[in-house]
Amino acid sequence: SGGHALVGGGAAVLRAGLSRLDADAWRAAARNAAQPLRSAGALVHIAGENLNPKGIGNCDHNPLERCANCATSAPFYGLALHTLSARRTREGKAWGASLLGVAASSCAFHGSTGAARPACRKLDYWSIGVASSLMLRCVYPDLPVAATAAGVLATPFMPFLVSTVNTSAMEVEYLRRAKRDARMRRPILLHGAACVAGLACFATEELHPEVPLMHASWHCLSTTATATINHLVAHIEDERLGART
C-alpha cells in the first residue's frame, strides 16, 4: 500500500505540474495574442490624441530639446520663401505664404511656456491643416473653392484629419504622375522615404517620449517631404501654363 501511495502522490504532483504548465502556456499565448492589439491600440490612441490636440504635447522636455526644435523649425522659412519665388500660379503663391505661417506657428509653439503653450500647440496644428488645404488646391487646380473652404473651416475642429485627407489625395496624384513621367520618379522616391522616416519619428515620440530629438528629426524630414511636393506642383504648373499659351 506504501507503493500505491507513492505512485498516487507522484501522479498528483505530475498532474499539478502539467496543469501549471498549461496555465503558463495559456497566459503566454494570451500575452502574445494581445501584443498586436496593444500595438493597434497605441496607434489608435496616437490618432485620437492628434485629431483635436489638447495639452502641451510630448516634446521640449529640456532646454536642449527646445533649442533643437526651434532651430529645426527655421528651414521651413527658407522652404516657404523658395516656394513663393518658384511658384508661378496664384494657388502656388498662396501655398507658399501658408508655409510661412507653418514656420511661424512652429517657432511660437516650441518657444512657448505656461498657459500659452496649449493654445500655441493648437495653432501649430491649425497652420499645417490650412497649408495642406492650399497645397491640395495647387495639385488639383479645378477643385471647387467650396471644397477648399470646407477644409479650412474644418481645421480648428479636426486638424490632423484634414491634413491626412489632403496629404493622401496629393500622394495619389504624385504616384499617378510618377508612373506616367520618368522625371517625377526620383523626386517621389525622396518624398516617400522622407515621409516614412518622418512618420516613424512622429510615432516614436508619441509612444516613447523619452527618446531624444525625435521631434527635431521629424521637423527635418517633414521639411524635406514638403519641399519635394514642389516638383509635383511645378509639373502641374507646366501643364496648365503650357496649355494657356
Coordinates of C-alpha atoms in Angstrom, one line a residue:
S1 CA 0.0 0.0 0.0
G2 CA 3.0 2.3 0.6
G3 CA 4.0 1.8 -3.1
H4 CA 0.4 2.7 -4.2
A5 CA 0.5 5.8 -2.1
L6 CA 3.9 6.8 -3.6
V7 CA 2.6 6.3 -7.1
G8 CA -0.6 8.1 -6.3
G9 CA 1.4 11.0 -4.8
G10 CA 3.7 11.2 -7.9
A11 CA 0.7 11.2 -10.2
A12 CA -0.9 14.1 -8.3
V13 CA 2.4 16.1 -8.4
L14 CA 2.6 15.4 -12.2
R15 CA -1.0 16.4 -12.8
A16 CA -0.4 19.6 -10.8
G17 CA 2.8 20.4 -12.8
L18 CA 1.0 19.8 -16.1
S19 CA -1.9 22.0 -15.0
R20 CA 0.6 24.7 -14.1
L21 CA 2.4 24.4 -17.4
D22 CA -0.9 24.5 -19.2
A23 CA -1.9 27.7 -17.3
D24 CA 1.5 29.3 -18.0
A25 CA 1.3 28.4 -21.7
W26 CA -2.2 29.9 -21.9
R27 CA -1.0 33.1 -20.2
A28 CA 1.9 33.3 -22.6
A29 CA -0.3 32.7 -25.6
A30 CA -2.7 35.3 -24.4
R31 CA 0.1 37.8 -24.0
N32 CA 1.4 37.1 -27.5
A33 CA -2.1 37.4 -29.0
A34 CA -2.7 40.7 -27.2
Q35 CA 0.5 42.3 -28.4
P36 CA -0.9 43.2 -31.8
L37 CA -4.0 44.6 -30.2
R38 CA -1.9 46.7 -27.8
S39 CA 0.1 48.0 -30.8
A40 CA -3.0 48.8 -32.7
G41 CA -4.5 50.4 -29.6
A42 CA -1.4 52.6 -29.3
L43 CA -1.8 53.7 -32.9
V44 CA -5.5 54.5 -32.4
H45 CA -4.5 56.4 -29.3
I46 CA -2.0 58.5 -31.2
A47 CA -4.5 59.2 -33.9
G48 CA -7.2 60.1 -31.4
E49 CA -4.8 62.4 -29.5
N50 CA -3.9 64.3 -32.7
L51 CA -7.4 64.6 -34.2
N52 CA -8.0 67.5 -31.9
P53 CA -4.8 68.2 -29.9
K54 CA -5.0 69.2 -26.3
G55 CA -2.4 69.9 -23.7
I56 CA 1.3 70.7 -24.1
G57 CA 2.5 67.8 -26.3
N58 CA 5.3 65.3 -25.8
C59 CA 8.3 67.5 -26.8
D60 CA 10.5 70.3 -25.4
H61 CA 11.4 68.3 -22.3
N62 CA 14.6 70.2 -21.6
P63 CA 16.4 73.3 -22.9
L64 CA 18.4 71.2 -25.5
E65 CA 15.2 69.7 -27.0
R66 CA 13.6 73.1 -27.0
C67 CA 16.5 74.8 -28.8
A68 CA 16.8 71.9 -31.3
N69 CA 13.0 72.1 -32.1
C70 CA 13.2 75.9 -32.6
A71 CA 16.3 75.6 -34.8
T72 CA 14.8 72.9 -37.0
S73 CA 11.6 75.0 -37.5
A74 CA 13.8 77.6 -39.2
P75 CA 14.3 75.7 -42.5
F76 CA 10.6 76.0 -43.1
Y77 CA 11.1 79.7 -43.6
G78 CA 13.5 79.0 -46.4
L79 CA 11.2 76.5 -47.9
A80 CA 8.3 79.0 -47.8
L81 CA 10.4 81.7 -49.4
H82 CA 11.6 79.4 -52.1
T83 CA 8.0 78.3 -52.8
L84 CA 6.8 81.8 -53.0
S85 CA 9.6 82.6 -55.5
A86 CA 9.4 79.4 -57.6
R87 CA 5.6 79.0 -57.9
R88 CA 4.0 80.7 -60.9
T89 CA 0.3 80.5 -60.2
R90 CA -1.9 82.2 -57.7
E91 CA -2.6 78.9 -56.0
G92 CA 1.1 78.2 -55.7
K93 CA 1.8 81.6 -54.2
A94 CA -0.9 81.1 -51.6
W95 CA 0.5 77.8 -50.6
G96 CA 4.0 79.4 -50.2
A97 CA 2.5 82.1 -48.0
S98 CA 0.8 79.5 -45.8
L99 CA 4.2 77.7 -45.3
L100 CA 5.4 81.0 -43.7
G101 CA 2.5 80.6 -41.2
V102 CA 3.6 77.0 -40.5
A103 CA 7.1 78.1 -39.8
A104 CA 6.0 80.9 -37.5
S105 CA 3.5 78.8 -35.6
S106 CA 6.1 76.1 -35.1
C107 CA 8.6 78.5 -33.6
A108 CA 5.8 80.0 -31.4
F109 CA 4.8 76.6 -30.1
H110 CA 8.4 75.5 -29.3
G111 CA 9.2 78.8 -27.7
S112 CA 6.1 79.0 -25.6
T113 CA 5.7 78.1 -21.9
G114 CA 2.9 78.2 -19.3
A115 CA -0.7 79.0 -20.2
A116 CA 0.2 80.0 -23.8
R117 CA 1.6 76.6 -24.7
P118 CA -1.7 74.6 -25.3
A119 CA -3.0 77.4 -27.5
C120 CA 0.3 77.6 -29.5
R121 CA 0.1 73.8 -30.0
K122 CA -3.4 74.1 -31.5
L123 CA -2.1 77.0 -33.7
D124 CA 0.7 74.7 -34.9
Y125 CA -1.7 72.0 -35.9
W126 CA -4.1 74.5 -37.5
S127 CA -1.5 76.1 -39.6
I128 CA -0.5 72.7 -41.0
G129 CA -4.1 71.9 -41.8
V130 CA -4.7 75.2 -43.6
A131 CA -1.4 74.8 -45.6
S132 CA -2.5 71.3 -46.6
S133 CA -5.8 72.6 -48.0
L134 CA -4.0 75.2 -50.0
M135 CA -1.4 72.7 -51.2
L136 CA -4.2 70.4 -52.4
R137 CA -5.6 73.3 -54.5
C138 CA -2.2 73.5 -56.2
V139 CA -2.3 69.8 -57.0
Y140 CA -6.0 69.9 -58.1
P141 CA -6.5 73.3 -59.6
D142 CA -10.0 72.6 -60.7
L143 CA -11.1 71.7 -57.1
P144 CA -14.2 73.7 -56.2
V145 CA -13.4 76.7 -54.0
A146 CA -16.1 75.4 -51.6
A147 CA -14.1 72.2 -51.0
T148 CA -11.0 74.2 -50.1
A149 CA -13.1 76.5 -47.8
A150 CA -14.7 73.4 -46.2
G151 CA -11.2 72.0 -45.4
V152 CA -10.1 75.3 -43.9
L153 CA -13.2 75.7 -41.8
A154 CA -13.0 72.1 -40.5
T155 CA -9.3 72.6 -39.5
P156 CA -9.9 74.0 -36.0
F157 CA -12.1 71.0 -35.1
M158 CA -10.1 68.2 -36.8
P159 CA -6.7 69.5 -37.9
F160 CA -5.0 66.1 -38.1
L161 CA -7.8 64.6 -40.1
V162 CA -7.9 67.5 -42.6
S163 CA -4.1 67.3 -43.1
T164 CA -4.3 63.5 -43.5
V165 CA -7.1 63.6 -46.1
N166 CA -5.4 66.4 -48.1
T167 CA -2.0 64.7 -48.0
S168 CA -3.4 61.4 -49.1
A169 CA -5.1 63.0 -52.1
M170 CA -1.9 64.6 -53.0
E171 CA 0.1 61.3 -52.8
V172 CA -2.4 59.7 -55.2
E173 CA -1.7 62.4 -57.8
Y174 CA 2.0 62.2 -57.2
L175 CA 2.0 58.5 -57.8
R176 CA -0.1 58.8 -60.9
R177 CA 2.2 61.4 -62.5
A178 CA 5.3 59.5 -61.5
K179 CA 4.0 56.4 -63.3
R180 CA 3.4 58.5 -66.4
D181 CA 6.6 60.6 -66.4
A182 CA 10.0 59.2 -65.5
R183 CA 11.3 62.7 -64.5
M184 CA 9.0 62.5 -61.4
R185 CA 10.3 59.2 -60.1
R186 CA 13.4 60.4 -58.3
P187 CA 11.6 63.2 -56.5
I188 CA 8.8 60.9 -55.4
L189 CA 11.3 58.3 -54.1
L190 CA 12.9 61.0 -51.9
H191 CA 9.5 62.2 -50.9
G192 CA 8.3 58.8 -49.9
A193 CA 11.5 58.0 -47.9
A194 CA 11.2 61.3 -46.0
C195 CA 7.5 60.6 -45.3
V196 CA 8.1 57.1 -44.0
A197 CA 11.0 58.1 -41.8
G198 CA 9.2 61.2 -40.6
L199 CA 6.1 59.2 -39.6
A200 CA 8.4 56.7 -37.7
C201 CA 9.9 59.6 -35.7
F202 CA 6.4 61.0 -35.0
A203 CA 5.1 57.7 -33.7
T204 CA 8.3 57.1 -31.7
E205 CA 7.9 60.4 -30.0
E206 CA 4.3 59.7 -29.1
L207 CA 5.0 56.1 -27.8
H208 CA 8.4 56.7 -26.3
P209 CA 8.7 60.4 -25.4
E210 CA 12.0 59.7 -23.5
V211 CA 13.8 59.1 -26.9
P212 CA 15.7 62.4 -27.5
L213 CA 15.5 64.6 -30.6
M214 CA 12.6 62.7 -32.3
H215 CA 10.6 65.9 -32.8
A216 CA 13.6 67.8 -34.3
S217 CA 14.2 64.8 -36.6
W218 CA 10.6 64.9 -37.6
H219 CA 10.9 68.6 -38.4
C220 CA 13.9 68.0 -40.8
L221 CA 12.1 65.0 -42.5
S222 CA 8.8 66.9 -42.9
T223 CA 10.6 69.8 -44.4
T224 CA 12.2 67.5 -46.9
A225 CA 8.9 65.8 -47.7
T226 CA 7.2 69.1 -48.2
A227 CA 10.0 70.5 -50.3
T228 CA 9.6 67.6 -52.8
I229 CA 6.0 68.5 -53.3
N230 CA 7.3 71.5 -55.3
H231 CA 8.4 69.0 -58.0
L232 CA 4.8 67.9 -58.3
V233 CA 3.3 71.4 -58.3
A234 CA 5.9 72.5 -60.9
H235 CA 4.9 69.6 -63.1
I236 CA 1.2 70.7 -62.8
E237 CA 2.0 74.3 -63.5
D238 CA 3.9 73.4 -66.6
E239 CA 0.9 71.7 -68.0
R240 CA -1.5 74.5 -67.0
L241 CA 0.6 77.3 -68.2
G242 CA 1.6 75.5 -71.4
A243 CA -2.0 74.9 -72.2
R244 CA -2.7 78.6 -71.9
T245 CA 0.0 79.6 -74.4

